[in-house]
Structures are given as structure tokens and as C-alpha cells.
């Protein structure tokens, strides 16, 4: 198993933390993982992206130039990363913020209204977790429970009350692609 | 036979390389006497500069560290942070401290770094052979101001004690003294001692600016040089205490 | 499981703490800033000192003072900041003091970019500051290796009384990977009888690099040269990957070596016998290890994020025995494994 995942969106959409949670969860499952952020001026107000590699064997290069999975949270990210996806790869599109249709026909496309679903369950901030739920349901590389376990480890105790909401978001996202 | 005068213990028994009439030797002796009187020879660490006093590590009988040009306050900071209970002093000239090392001394002072700096101001670069210093007086002829320091071209000499004294922070101490006659030498020693005590008591940064002579590069005899210091330097560099006031 | 997921910069900072480093002097510059940020919290917890200096120049001179005073001490920066530190590094090497200097390289020359690069290889391995001195230069390719090499770096610095540089790049600094801190807290640091501690019960110590008499300075520099010779003999480190039957050998260090390792896998899938030679010590350059894997090698392709710097050491090491070629990206661009594969294919055709 080797998944090379790119996650992209506006700064503030939880793009970086989504990637970190994936990497953390992979580590908890004893998989090899790496997380690389875009850094610099573009993260200040502009687009942000990160790459996560999850593998059963040693990761040769943590740099992802031809992702097997791409998650785009806004339009500029769709434009930038759709062309880079590997043939046969997966593209997850946040249709709440992206009207445009992807053009590629050699990849599988999943359209998730992540912000709308997040608002339905009461908190727009978990749109990233809705997306992640959908991704995990399709790629099966990481158990959703490992994501929740990661949250328990990285969140300070006073914020553990947010974990059920995140669990619900993962669940709703997964339902969208079943 | 009663000993009424002897070499300070903290000074090595060697001949200074300084030119005849240069006052570096007097200033070295004052520092050594103060170290002896405060009984801190075994816990003092000195930082030598680049310039005429570059060989200061050969003259003081305490642990010594030779710094790069201008960097003595940073080196002293590193030492003091490792050994906060030791006494750390740096010895710097005007080119070293007020030109290439201005940032280091300003920030050491601003941090209230608990070190003592003896700043020897003789209004010229001595070691490199008499070039204009940041403290060279207006009109003063040097090898790089051959027609005299021109303020239109090079600006005004920097008054370091006043400038550092304007930095906030009670506990920091800046004093200007001179060594052109016995009375002033006595006052200079008192200021140097107070500067070391300021550090030992953990109050803050202390600097003593010592007006000094350079007969060789000023083109004067030792006696003329002492007179020139008194007549030309004192009016521009008034002696006194420029320490920041509480609540500045 | 004792693994934690950490950014390279933070992991490296924690490694320094585990190695007994209690003093850090630095100045913010992207992409290494997480390192001082981490230590600004961590050092006070363990009775250490973190001090943000007024400049890179002041920071390295604080390191010079602290090291002379006998401490385990570190500074970190990125390319333009290392240029500013060059003066102090020369003094530290000249005065034979141990310290660890981290350079998370970014694109140059000048202000360049904050994106990753490897354009400081010459600066790190061939000088940077003035005079005849050498830094021991270690180039980790993963966050775990950054941790392990940092801990070793402090021991090597003390062993040789010489500065050691950890040479990474923006990607290593920003990347998160699982790491394990294998070493327990090392509290037994070597005794440093030469340090400035106050002359109680002994003759005075002098930390110095000034020798005004030519004969004395020559003696001093020759003695340093003997030490550098010993490092060259004992401290060469390299890793090889699939080199036993390799016909095309890639040579790359740090982040670029990861890209090349993947390119080797891709080449092997296409039936090309490719292998990777990865220097871990850049100075001393691991020439013996390189010479040992040349068996079936028909050509060496050096890949760097520079216009070609390490390739000069590769050429010196093989001394004309094997044809060499170069592929590099600059300006913060990172070569892709596919680009490298294309270069392998093209290089093979001309061999």
C-alpha cells in the first residue's frame, strides 16, 4: 500500500491539520508516514497545501508530485492540482465552494458538499473532517478510529469535547460516498 | 622593609607593547587593581578586543577570551549566560565598540546583560595606524580624514555613554571618566570599581568610557597628548554619570 | 511505541536537548524558525538558556563565548544567516571550540527565496569563512536521521574541538515524520579543562585564534590540519541503495537523495540497473565508500538542488575512472523523481 495524498485549500480551512491527522493516524497504525507543508508567503492568506505519504514500506521520497489522492477545498486548488493526479487516481472536490467541474476523465471524482454538511451538523469548521471521512471510506488506508485516537492525543484535554462532533463529521463524509 | 607599591596580582609580570605615553597601560592597571581589591581574580573572565588592546589576554592574569572585531559584548554575553556567577568584563576601543560593534554593545546594554565593559575612547584607530574613528573630533586630522573630520562628509562624533544612557532600564550604568592626570585617574578607578560591583550585585549592564590618549597617531608627545585630551576631548565628551534614570 | 510525529526543525531542537545542549543563541529566519521557537519554550523547562540575539553575527559570537566557557551550545539559521555567521565560524574553528550549527538551506544567492535549496554545499564544505579550516558537515535525509545525527554532532564537536554543521534544507525543516529519541538524557558531558571558568586552582585559560608570529600560526594551522586529516580518515559516512549490480549510479544527499531513491525504484521497474550513493558526511566527503561501489558502474549522475556543487567532490573521488553527469534544479525548485528518471534514461543512452 502506498498512498500519496495532496490536500489543498484556503488558509484556515484546516488543510494542514487534516494532513497532520492523517499522518498521525498512519503512525498509530504502525505505517510509514510523512507530511510536507507548502510554506512561505502563499500560506499567509493565500492557498495552503500539504502532502501526506502513507506506506507499508519505507517511504523513498516524501515529496508528492503525482498524487494518488487529491483533496481540493477551493477553486484555485482544483485548478492547480487536478492536472497533477496520477492516472487512475482519486479527486475529492468540495462542491460547497467549487462550482467548476473537473475535466479529467482518467481519474475517479468524488463530489462532497463538505461545508454544507458541516453546517448541517452545526459547525462549519469541521468541513475538513467531512472530506476526510469521505476519503477514508474510499481509500481504506486508515481507520477512522485512528483519526479520533490522534485527536485525543493532539488536542488538549479541555478541547476533547469537540471529538464527538469530529466523529460525526467523519461519519457524514463517509455516508456521502457509500 | 615595608612594601608600599607593587604590581597588582591580576596583572601579568610582562612588558606592555603599548607606545610610550599611551594610557592603555594605566587603564589595564586600574582594572587589575579593582579585580584584586574585589578579590575576584579566580572568577573573572575577560574578553579581549581587536585593536591596540588585542593582546590584553597576555596582560591580565585571569581567564581570557579573544573576540572578533566589535563582537566582545556578544562573546561576553555567551560566557556570562553560561557562568552567571562569574564576573565577565570586555575591554574595547572606539573603533571596535562604536563602529563595527555598535549593534552588539547597544543590544547587550538593552538586555541589561550583567557584564562590564571598559570602553577606551582615544578618538582614533590606533592599531591600524591612525584612521578616523566614530569618536574622532570635528576637524581632527587622521589618515582617513587628511583635511580634518568634516561633518558634511562624515557626520559628528558619537557620544557612546549618552547614547547608551538613553536606553531604558534602571540598574544599567554608564559613566565617562578620563586618565589625563592623577586626580582623574583616581576617579576613573572608582568608576571602574563601581561598574564591577554593579555586575556583582546583579543590577545590570555597566560601561565605563575612559578618555585616553594616542600620542603616536595624534602626532604628539605624551605630555602634549595629555593636554590635548584635556583641552579638546573634555569639552565634547563631558565626564560624568549617564546612567539611565528609573522609569525612563 | 515511542514514536512521535514531529517537524524536522522541532525534532532537531529536541535532539539537541537530549544531547545535553543547554544553550541556544539564534535569530529568526525562514525556513528554520520553528527550531528557535521550540527551544524558547524548552530551554527554560530544563534550566537552559535560549536567547534571541540581535543578529546572526551576535548569535554566533554568543556561541563562541558560551563554547569557550565550556558549554554544549547550538545555533541555527538558513542560508543568508549562515553567510553572516561565517566570520564567527572561522574564529570558533581557529580557537578549536566545539559547537553545532544548523543550516536549513534556502534558495540563493542574495535574499533568494525561502523555498528549499542546496546551494550552500561549497560554503559548508569548502570554507565560508576565512582561513584554512574545515567543518564536519552532516546531511540528514529524514527527520529521524536529523535527530540521530544531531546527537552525534555534539559528541563529534567535543571529540575534535571543532564546529559541526547539520546541513538540511527547507523541506527537512518543515517536514513531519515519526521519530524516536533513542538516547536517554545524556548528563555526562566531557570535562573541558581548557574552558574559561575562572582560574581558581589553576593557571589562566585563554581562548584565542591570534598568532602574530608567522611561525607560530603555521604550527597552529598544521596542527589543525592533522586534526582534519584524522576526521577525513575516521568520519566519512555514506549510505548505498541497490548499488551491488548498479550500472547507473545516482549521487545525491539530503532531500534530493529521497527523490533519487524513488527514481532508482522507478528505473528498476523499467529494467534499468540503477543505484544510489548517498553521502551522509559531506565533509569529509565519503570518497572511500564511493570508490567501493564503482564495480559495475558505467556512469554517475549527481543530482542536487544547485547548479552543481557536490559533483566536484564526486569527480575528485572517481578521478576520471567513470563518466559523470549532472542534473540540478535551483531557485527553490525541487527535482521530481520522474525528471531524474528521464535523466537516467538519457544518460544511459550516451554511455
XYZ file of C-alpha atoms in Angstrom:
777
model
C 0.000 0.000 0.000
C 1.302 3.430 -0.927
C -0.942 6.473 -0.862
C 0.401 9.858 -1.875
C -2.147 12.445 -0.886
C -2.282 16.152 -1.636
C -4.667 18.328 0.362
C -5.215 21.918 -0.735
C -7.425 24.876 0.086
C -7.522 28.320 1.633
C -5.530 29.007 4.759
C -7.963 28.459 7.632
C -9.867 25.547 6.057
C -7.984 23.072 8.176
C -5.966 21.748 5.265
C -2.732 21.401 7.232
C -4.372 19.811 10.248
C -6.240 17.351 8.034
C -2.912 16.205 6.652
C -1.293 16.046 10.055
C -4.143 13.949 11.438
C -3.811 11.527 8.546
C -0.070 11.221 9.142
C -0.531 10.851 12.887
C -3.199 8.175 12.428
C -0.947 6.326 9.991
C 1.827 6.393 12.544
C -0.524 4.989 15.207
C -1.290 2.134 12.803
C 2.454 1.452 12.510
C 2.568 2.599 8.923
C 5.332 4.709 7.420
C 4.197 8.321 7.080
C 5.462 11.725 6.036
C 3.816 15.159 5.918
C 5.160 18.099 3.978
C 3.535 21.539 4.005
C 3.756 24.289 1.488
C 5.382 27.067 3.402
C 6.069 30.721 2.928
C 4.087 33.692 1.676
C 1.414 31.633 -0.011
C 0.236 30.300 3.342
C -0.453 33.825 4.572
C -3.941 34.481 3.250
C -3.495 32.562 0.033
C -3.729 28.891 -0.738
C -2.239 26.296 1.523
C -1.432 22.727 0.728
C 0.287 19.746 2.183
C 1.335 16.317 1.039
C 0.905 13.155 3.057
C 2.502 9.852 2.203
C 1.272 6.667 3.861
C 3.014 3.413 3.082
C 3.511 -0.095 4.388
C 7.171 0.069 3.413
C 9.889 2.676 3.843
C 8.987 5.901 2.071
C 11.553 6.678 -0.582
C 10.506 10.225 -1.402
C 8.114 12.173 0.815
C 7.696 14.710 -1.998
C 4.442 14.183 -3.815
C 4.377 15.363 -7.410
C 1.899 12.835 -8.823
C -0.667 12.255 -6.073
C -2.766 9.124 -5.947
C -5.357 11.066 -3.950
C -6.084 14.759 -4.137
C -8.437 16.694 -1.867
C -9.338 20.200 -3.045
C -11.221 22.530 -0.743
C -11.425 25.561 -3.077
C -11.355 26.508 -6.760
C -7.717 27.614 -7.083
C -6.660 24.274 -5.627
C -8.739 22.383 -8.185
C -7.077 24.334 -10.997
C -3.623 23.795 -9.597
C -3.726 20.134 -8.638
C -6.207 18.394 -10.952
C -3.603 18.109 -13.727
C -1.043 16.513 -11.373
C -3.114 13.494 -10.295
C -1.821 10.119 -11.338
C -3.882 8.243 -13.946
C -6.421 6.164 -12.050
C -6.109 8.449 -9.033
C -8.861 9.928 -6.891
C -10.046 13.521 -6.706
C -12.238 14.762 -3.847
C -13.905 18.086 -4.600
C -15.534 20.345 -2.017
C -18.563 21.322 -4.092
C -19.763 23.756 -1.413
C -17.062 26.149 -2.587
C -16.286 24.907 -6.098
C -18.811 25.336 -8.948
C -16.452 24.245 -11.700
C -16.410 20.647 -12.858
C -13.174 18.699 -13.009
C -12.061 17.961 -16.562
C -10.065 14.752 -16.202
C -11.687 11.508 -17.366
C -8.882 9.146 -16.327
C -9.432 9.623 -12.598
C -12.299 8.942 -10.170
C -14.057 12.029 -8.923
C -15.993 12.362 -5.665
C -18.066 15.481 -5.137
C -18.660 16.294 -1.490
C -20.549 19.406 -0.325
C -18.317 19.496 2.740
C -19.219 22.941 4.085
C -22.955 22.334 3.649
C -22.747 19.054 5.546
C -20.602 20.621 8.247
C -23.162 23.402 8.664
C -25.927 20.787 8.915
C -24.228 19.174 11.873
C -23.677 22.540 13.422
C -20.111 23.675 12.811
C -18.640 24.833 9.502
C -15.143 24.297 10.882
C -15.431 20.526 10.516
C -15.792 20.662 6.715
C -12.276 19.271 6.556
C -13.305 16.290 8.665
C -16.299 15.649 6.409
C -13.904 15.484 3.451
C -11.552 13.257 5.379
C -14.420 10.891 6.253
C -15.243 10.523 2.578
C -11.595 9.960 1.639
C -11.062 7.276 4.284
C -14.205 5.454 3.232
C -12.866 5.205 -0.312
C -9.145 4.573 0.184
C -9.421 2.360 3.296
C -5.787 3.089 4.126
C -6.521 4.409 7.615
C -9.267 3.524 10.100
C -11.467 6.494 11.110
C -10.969 5.345 14.696
C -7.243 6.097 14.334
C -8.090 9.662 13.354
C -10.179 10.012 16.516
C -7.382 8.444 18.560
C -4.994 11.009 17.045
C -7.356 13.811 18.032
C -7.352 12.509 21.586
C -3.578 12.702 21.555
C -3.078 16.073 19.885
C -5.966 18.058 21.355
C -5.531 19.472 24.838
C -7.941 17.798 27.334
C -10.190 20.865 27.588
C -10.976 20.513 23.883
C -11.804 16.800 23.939
C -15.479 17.823 23.989
C -15.049 18.509 20.249
C -14.227 14.885 19.464
C -17.840 13.630 19.105
C -18.520 16.415 16.584
C -15.456 15.362 14.594
C -16.567 11.735 14.740
C -19.952 12.771 13.385
C -18.294 14.741 10.577
C -16.168 11.740 9.571
C -19.303 9.582 9.598
C -21.313 12.027 7.455
C -18.498 12.294 4.962
C -18.246 8.525 4.709
C -22.003 8.256 4.064
C -21.643 10.546 1.051
C -19.557 8.005 -0.828
C -21.145 4.736 0.259
C 61.340 46.526 54.568
C 57.781 47.586 54.017
C 56.193 47.185 50.558
C 54.385 50.385 49.694
C 53.774 49.787 45.988
C 53.569 46.621 43.937
C 52.208 45.192 40.745
C 48.585 44.074 41.059
C 48.221 40.281 41.289
C 45.792 40.245 38.378
C 48.336 41.794 36.052
C 50.996 39.576 34.431
C 54.644 40.419 35.035
C 55.354 41.287 31.403
C 56.192 44.439 29.459
C 53.255 46.110 27.709
C 53.642 46.560 23.957
C 51.876 49.927 24.100
C 53.570 53.063 22.714
C 55.258 55.496 25.116
C 52.679 57.812 26.680
C 49.704 55.679 25.696
C 47.239 55.395 28.566
C 46.140 51.804 27.897
C 48.720 50.701 30.479
C 47.177 52.880 33.176
C 43.700 51.583 32.389
C 44.901 47.952 32.471
C 46.435 48.589 35.868
C 43.247 50.171 37.221
C 41.209 47.147 36.145
C 43.725 44.756 37.715
C 43.747 46.723 40.970
C 39.949 46.622 41.081
C 39.914 42.855 40.454
C 42.411 42.401 43.295
C 40.537 44.664 45.676
C 37.237 42.916 44.996
C 39.029 39.544 45.352
C 37.517 38.215 42.146
C 40.647 37.169 40.233
C 39.639 33.487 40.372
C 36.190 34.084 38.999
C 36.816 36.820 36.482
C 36.718 36.114 32.752
C 37.926 38.872 30.442
C 37.175 39.408 26.773
C 39.937 40.978 24.694
C 39.114 43.115 21.650
C 40.601 43.678 18.229
C 42.654 46.862 18.163
C 45.621 48.038 20.216
C 44.470 46.013 23.228
C 44.241 42.812 21.203
C 46.930 41.247 23.376
C 45.111 42.079 26.619
C 44.903 38.328 27.228
C 48.661 38.370 27.760
C 48.439 41.127 30.368
C 45.562 40.172 32.664
C 46.134 37.144 34.850
C 42.557 35.938 34.621
C 40.806 33.604 32.166
C 40.598 35.442 28.845
C 38.732 35.073 25.557
C 39.820 36.858 22.385
C 36.846 38.190 20.404
C 36.452 39.240 16.774
C 36.367 42.959 15.963
C 33.338 44.509 17.634
C 31.907 41.248 18.959
C 33.185 41.377 22.527
C 29.761 42.151 24.075
C 28.242 39.128 22.286
C 31.111 36.874 23.370
C 30.831 38.215 26.917
C 27.077 37.542 26.797
C 27.710 33.919 25.835
C 30.198 33.483 28.691
C 28.029 35.232 31.275
C 24.950 33.191 30.366
C 26.952 30.006 30.927
C 28.614 31.238 34.124
C 26.201 33.746 35.693
C 28.121 33.674 38.986
C 31.432 34.622 37.399
C 32.462 38.198 36.672
C 32.754 38.932 32.962
C 34.298 42.057 31.522
C 35.151 43.179 27.999
C 37.819 45.701 27.055
C 37.075 47.593 23.833
C 38.346 50.546 21.875
C 36.337 53.147 19.974
C 36.515 51.607 16.503
C 35.702 48.204 17.962
C 32.788 49.273 20.137
C 31.335 52.371 18.478
C 31.747 51.410 14.831
C 31.888 47.764 13.818
C 30.449 46.546 17.115
C 27.790 49.166 17.758
C 24.919 46.692 17.421
C 26.464 44.257 19.881
C 27.045 46.849 22.609
C 23.663 48.528 22.188
C 21.814 45.234 22.491
C 23.909 43.975 25.381
C 23.025 47.215 27.158
C 19.372 46.986 26.135
C 19.174 43.458 27.536
C 20.726 44.680 30.777
C 23.330 41.968 30.258
C 25.198 41.603 33.540
C 28.632 42.317 32.131
C 31.096 45.187 32.479
C 32.624 46.959 29.514
C 35.677 49.159 29.717
C 35.419 51.379 26.652
C 38.659 53.138 25.776
C 37.970 56.236 23.676
C 41.063 57.845 22.158
C 39.301 59.337 19.139
C 41.305 57.362 16.589
C 42.069 53.887 15.219
C 45.422 53.076 16.787
C 46.277 49.541 15.730
C 45.752 50.127 12.006
C 47.779 53.335 12.138
C 45.660 56.385 12.813
C 42.448 56.340 10.803
C 39.261 58.242 11.600
C 37.165 56.689 14.351
C 33.461 57.184 15.095
C 34.704 59.280 18.020
C 37.218 61.370 16.052
C 36.549 65.042 16.834
C 35.242 67.521 14.274
C 38.207 68.943 12.422
C 40.605 66.312 13.760
C 43.182 65.235 11.189
C 43.654 61.478 10.758
C 44.990 59.277 7.967
C 41.498 58.936 6.509
C 40.377 62.497 7.279
C 43.500 64.252 5.977
C 41.908 67.690 5.980
C 40.164 67.171 9.291
C 36.848 65.486 10.091
C 34.211 67.227 8.024
C 30.678 66.907 9.374
C 29.172 67.326 5.903
C 31.075 64.244 4.823
C 31.372 62.092 7.943
C 28.889 63.455 10.454
C 29.510 64.088 14.131
C 31.456 62.012 16.641
C 29.333 59.603 18.641
C 28.862 60.125 22.375
C 28.515 56.498 23.410
C 27.804 56.978 27.131
C 24.996 59.450 26.487
C 23.539 57.232 23.759
C 23.567 54.073 25.878
C 22.287 56.047 28.845
C 19.173 56.867 26.846
C 18.246 53.168 26.811
C 15.587 52.286 29.359
C 16.491 50.228 32.356
C 17.418 51.055 35.908
C 20.386 49.045 37.070
C 22.364 49.765 33.936
C 25.289 52.096 34.475
C 27.204 54.305 32.028
C 29.962 56.621 33.180
C 32.597 58.665 31.390
C 35.988 59.219 33.045
C 39.456 60.309 31.957
C 43.033 59.336 32.809
C 44.864 62.538 31.853
C 46.003 63.396 35.412
C 46.299 61.696 38.830
C 43.081 63.168 40.162
C 41.103 61.867 37.197
C 42.884 58.524 37.334
C 41.594 58.155 40.885
C 38.065 58.976 39.737
C 38.407 56.518 36.851
C 39.368 53.722 39.215
C 36.380 54.466 41.404
C 34.065 54.285 38.377
C 35.610 51.011 37.203
C 35.180 49.529 40.670
C 31.564 50.639 40.814
C 30.970 49.112 37.380
C 32.279 45.725 38.551
C 30.227 45.980 41.740
C 27.152 46.810 39.648
C 27.670 43.478 37.879
C 28.484 41.513 41.029
C 25.311 42.792 42.668
C 23.366 41.591 39.632
C 21.983 45.026 38.845
C 22.624 45.115 35.126
C 24.918 46.235 32.355
C 27.761 48.596 33.192
C 30.066 50.549 30.930
C 32.900 52.891 31.762
C 34.038 55.110 28.906
C 37.647 56.079 29.554
C 39.023 59.037 27.588
C 42.507 58.006 26.567
C 45.480 59.245 24.564
C 47.207 58.090 21.404
C 50.382 60.186 21.159
C 51.747 58.184 18.231
C 48.763 58.592 15.938
C 47.851 62.048 17.194
C 51.445 63.106 16.298
C 52.122 64.494 19.780
C 54.486 63.941 22.648
C 52.996 62.116 25.647
C 52.717 65.407 27.561
C 51.137 67.236 24.620
C 48.726 64.347 24.191
C 47.508 64.589 27.816
C 46.992 68.312 27.313
C 45.135 67.743 24.013
C 42.822 65.268 25.706
C 42.036 67.788 28.410
C 41.578 70.752 26.087
C 39.910 69.150 23.051
C 38.194 65.966 24.175
C 36.711 67.021 27.516
C 34.536 69.798 26.029
C 32.928 67.362 23.549
C 32.967 64.357 25.870
C 31.941 65.701 29.286
C 32.806 63.476 32.223
C 30.041 62.186 34.433
C 27.327 59.653 35.093
C 24.996 59.000 32.162
C 23.189 56.024 33.666
C 19.522 55.727 32.719
C 17.146 57.083 35.301
C 14.464 54.942 36.912
C 11.301 54.878 34.841
C 12.837 56.447 31.738
C 5.672 2.632 20.635
C 7.774 5.682 21.473
C 7.414 7.402 18.139
C 6.179 10.942 17.859
C 5.258 12.887 14.754
C 7.453 15.977 14.605
C 8.596 18.661 12.225
C 12.254 18.390 11.289
C 13.109 21.723 12.900
C 11.427 20.809 16.177
C 12.794 17.287 16.249
C 16.284 18.622 15.700
C 15.810 21.078 18.564
C 14.639 18.321 20.883
C 17.588 16.178 19.793
C 19.935 18.950 20.874
C 18.267 18.998 24.285
C 18.621 15.215 24.562
C 22.294 15.569 23.646
C 22.826 17.810 26.658
C 22.807 21.143 24.816
C 21.621 23.787 27.275
C 22.467 26.988 25.389
C 20.972 28.256 22.171
C 21.611 31.607 20.531
C 19.821 32.392 17.278
C 17.899 34.768 15.107
C 14.646 34.169 13.209
C 14.842 33.269 9.534
C 12.574 31.108 7.398
C 12.615 28.121 6.984
C 14.277 27.247 10.317
C 12.301 29.438 12.703
C 10.439 26.569 14.397
C 13.782 25.494 15.834
C 14.395 28.612 17.972
C 10.665 28.827 18.722
C 10.710 25.321 20.126
C 13.798 25.964 22.220
C 12.432 29.247 23.564
C 9.854 27.094 25.388
C 12.003 24.046 26.029
C 15.216 25.564 27.379
C 13.652 27.270 30.414
C 11.960 23.955 31.347
C 15.341 22.269 31.739
C 17.342 25.114 33.208
C 18.926 26.036 29.900
C 19.231 29.360 28.136
C 17.506 30.428 24.945
C 18.494 33.886 23.792
C 17.279 35.645 20.659
C 20.289 37.637 19.526
C 20.212 40.979 17.725
C 21.724 39.425 14.600
C 23.243 36.252 13.222
C 26.620 37.820 13.859
C 25.870 38.351 17.526
C 24.332 34.877 17.792
C 27.429 33.074 16.530
C 29.642 35.188 18.767
C 27.490 34.314 21.773
C 28.024 30.694 20.735
C 31.757 31.441 20.576
C 31.688 32.822 24.129
C 29.486 30.037 25.529
C 31.532 27.323 23.874
C 34.750 28.839 25.212
C 33.093 28.819 28.623
C 32.687 25.048 28.293
C 29.022 24.681 27.347
C 27.283 22.452 24.828
C 25.835 25.116 22.587
C 23.996 25.389 19.284
C 22.827 27.966 16.782
C 20.659 27.528 13.734
C 19.887 29.554 10.664
C 19.223 29.415 6.965
C 21.485 30.389 4.086
C 21.730 34.220 4.281
C 22.085 33.949 8.053
C 24.906 31.432 7.706
C 26.762 33.906 5.485
C 26.567 36.366 8.381
C 27.824 33.731 10.784
C 30.811 32.909 8.592
C 33.157 35.237 10.473
C 32.332 33.697 13.828
C 32.560 30.154 12.479
C 36.111 30.837 11.334
C 37.030 32.148 14.804
C 35.418 29.152 16.509
C 37.301 26.718 14.278
C 40.507 28.713 14.731
C 40.146 28.722 18.516
C 39.282 24.988 18.417
C 35.922 25.169 20.102
C 33.057 22.697 19.789
C 29.558 23.742 18.741
C 26.755 22.652 16.467
C 25.495 24.903 13.678
C 22.327 24.090 11.748
C 21.733 25.368 8.225
C 18.282 24.702 6.763
C 19.184 25.841 3.283
C 17.002 28.083 1.131
C 17.445 29.394 -2.380
C 20.143 31.986 -3.073
C 22.177 33.946 -3.970
C 21.250 37.095 -2.080
C 17.854 37.158 -0.484
C 16.861 34.419 -2.940
C 13.799 32.593 -1.710
C 12.565 30.785 1.348
C 11.997 27.607 -0.637
C 14.417 24.662 -0.265
C 17.803 24.550 -1.981
C 21.255 23.007 -1.687
C 23.304 25.921 -2.932
C 25.401 26.199 0.236
C 27.366 22.983 -0.256
C 30.530 24.837 -1.189
C 30.076 27.287 1.679
C 29.635 24.434 4.150
C 32.348 22.089 2.901
C 34.972 24.363 1.361
C 35.043 27.313 3.711
C 32.511 30.083 4.041
C 34.670 31.961 6.480
C 38.321 32.888 6.006
C 41.366 30.748 6.509
C 42.260 27.060 6.427
C 39.582 25.350 8.448
C 37.029 22.624 7.954
C 33.628 21.964 9.409
C 32.394 18.463 9.907
C 29.242 18.597 7.771
C 26.418 16.088 8.214
C 23.446 15.931 5.847
C 20.369 14.104 7.147
C 17.757 12.890 4.685
C 14.915 12.199 7.122
C 13.620 13.640 10.366
C 14.813 10.551 12.258
C 18.267 10.890 10.784
C 18.297 14.591 11.668
C 17.702 13.589 15.282
C 20.347 10.866 15.298
C 22.986 12.988 13.550
C 22.345 15.992 15.797
C 23.006 13.888 18.883
C 26.185 12.534 17.263
C 27.182 16.044 16.161
C 27.604 17.256 19.743
C 29.850 14.308 20.565
C 31.899 14.796 17.403
C 32.239 18.522 18.104
C 33.589 17.769 21.572
C 35.805 14.947 20.332
C 37.553 17.098 17.744
C 37.042 20.500 19.398
C 35.648 21.701 16.094
C 32.299 23.079 14.909
C 29.941 20.568 13.295
C 27.304 21.661 10.804
C 23.981 19.934 10.215
C 23.143 20.782 6.617
C 19.490 20.347 5.766
C 17.077 22.269 3.627
C 13.648 23.831 3.943
C 11.894 20.545 3.289
C 13.713 18.688 6.052
C 12.949 21.545 8.429
C 9.249 21.738 7.563
C 8.530 18.055 7.008
C 6.870 15.896 9.677
C 7.870 12.277 10.082
C 7.668 9.878 13.014
C 10.773 9.990 15.175
C 12.067 8.094 18.126
C 14.532 9.600 20.576
C 16.649 6.573 21.304
C 19.091 8.188 23.655
C 18.232 8.742 27.271
C 19.244 12.116 28.701
C 22.999 12.314 28.461
C 24.193 14.143 31.511
C 27.780 13.027 31.491
C 29.466 15.587 29.330
C 33.211 15.616 28.772
C 35.346 17.649 31.159
C 36.765 20.718 29.404
C 39.895 21.755 31.194
C 40.635 24.442 28.633
C 37.380 26.368 29.192
C 37.067 29.833 30.717
C 35.502 29.188 34.095
C 37.634 31.420 36.299
C 41.242 30.454 37.084
C 40.582 29.029 40.525
C 43.269 26.461 41.398
C 44.953 26.516 38.014
C 46.785 28.727 35.536
C 44.634 31.016 33.414
C 42.963 29.685 30.273
C 42.961 31.705 27.067
C 40.558 31.136 24.180
C 42.234 32.568 21.121
C 42.910 32.258 17.410
C 45.550 35.023 17.170
C 49.170 34.073 16.496
C 51.028 37.171 15.354
C 54.253 35.302 14.684
C 54.089 33.523 11.333
C 55.981 30.501 12.656
C 53.514 30.082 15.500
C 50.466 30.417 13.266
C 51.907 27.920 10.806
C 52.407 25.451 13.650
C 48.847 26.035 14.798
C 47.346 25.619 11.327
C 49.393 22.496 10.706
C 48.113 21.059 13.939
C 44.562 21.833 12.818
C 45.376 20.114 9.524
C 46.396 16.960 11.402
C 43.040 17.030 13.138
C 41.204 17.487 9.831
C 43.224 14.575 8.452
C 42.029 12.402 11.305
C 38.441 13.427 10.608
C 38.895 12.553 6.935
C 40.140 9.118 7.896
C 37.521 8.362 10.539
C 34.350 10.323 9.924
C 33.281 9.528 6.371
C 29.687 8.349 6.295
C 27.531 7.238 3.401
C 24.544 5.034 2.617
C 24.126 2.965 -0.500
C 20.916 1.669 -2.063
C 20.863 -1.106 -4.672
C 24.467 -0.465 -5.658
C 25.653 -4.104 -5.878
C 24.721 -4.534 -9.536
C 24.177 -0.873 -10.389
C 25.240 0.356 -13.805
C 23.894 3.863 -13.366
C 24.765 5.329 -10.004
C 22.902 8.333 -8.662
C 24.746 10.530 -6.174
C 22.633 12.811 -4.026
C 22.345 13.967 -0.413
C 19.585 15.182 1.891
C 16.141 15.760 0.420
C 17.380 15.193 -3.122
C 18.545 11.709 -2.166
C 14.962 10.816 -1.273
C 13.822 11.959 -4.722
C 16.637 9.899 -6.253
C 15.832 6.806 -4.239
C 12.370 6.808 -5.723
C 13.853 7.401 -9.171
C 16.030 4.311 -8.635
C 12.898 2.273 -7.881
C 11.195 3.646 -10.992
C 14.265 2.889 -13.110
C 14.456 -0.656 -11.754
C 10.784 -1.150 -12.749
C 11.841 -0.298 -16.288
C 14.692 -2.771 -16.146
C 17.474 -0.215 -15.655
C 20.043 -1.242 -13.074
C 20.199 1.971 -11.117
C 21.539 2.523 -7.604
C 22.000 5.392 -5.170
C 25.049 6.641 -3.349
C 24.081 8.998 -0.545
C 26.801 10.898 1.305
C 25.806 11.453 4.934
C 29.016 13.291 5.781
C 29.573 15.960 3.133
C 32.876 16.919 4.698
C 34.702 14.679 4.868
C 33.252 13.533 1.551
C 32.856 9.723 1.695
C 35.248 9.019 -1.148
C 36.288 5.568 0.068
C 32.688 4.363 0.162
C 32.088 5.778 -3.309
C 35.169 4.080 -4.727
C 33.956 0.762 -3.312
C 30.640 0.770 -5.179
C 32.065 1.588 -8.598
C 32.290 -2.141 -9.588
C 29.852 -2.262 -12.483
C 29.038 1.416 -12.619
C 29.130 2.859 -16.126
C 28.213 6.389 -15.164
C 27.400 8.561 -12.162
C 24.562 11.063 -12.255
C 24.785 13.629 -9.477
C 21.511 15.322 -8.598
C 21.391 18.463 -6.483
C 19.226 21.487 -5.788
C 22.086 23.671 -7.033
C 23.979 24.387 -10.217
C 26.362 21.559 -9.386
C 28.487 21.688 -6.277
C 28.805 18.215 -4.749
C 29.528 16.888 -8.234
C 33.017 18.353 -7.917
C 33.720 16.062 -4.962
C 32.196 13.120 -6.828
C 34.543 13.805 -9.742
C 37.551 14.147 -7.454
C 36.670 10.863 -5.762
C 36.315 8.871 -9.001
C 39.221 10.724 -10.584
C 38.162 10.209 -14.191
C 37.511 6.476 -13.853
C 33.789 6.830 -14.528
C 31.883 9.342 -16.674
C 29.786 11.769 -14.673
C 26.735 13.826 -15.447
C 24.695 16.344 -13.506
C 21.071 17.275 -13.044
C 20.037 20.161 -10.844
C 17.152 22.473 -10.096
C 17.636 25.825 -8.393
C 15.683 28.769 -7.038
C 13.645 26.678 -4.630
C 12.548 24.175 -7.303
C 12.807 20.541 -6.274
C 13.627 17.920 -8.902
C 10.948 15.261 -9.277
C 11.656 11.552 -9.385
C 10.239 11.440 -12.905
C 12.644 14.183 -14.049
C 15.524 12.199 -12.587
C 14.306 9.027 -14.289
C 14.302 10.829 -17.635
C 17.863 11.970 -16.957
C 18.880 8.401 -16.125
C 17.418 7.180 -19.398
C 19.115 9.936 -21.394
C 22.451 9.452 -19.607
C 22.344 5.689 -20.244
C 21.947 6.305 -23.955
C 25.156 8.315 -24.223
C 27.270 5.936 -22.123
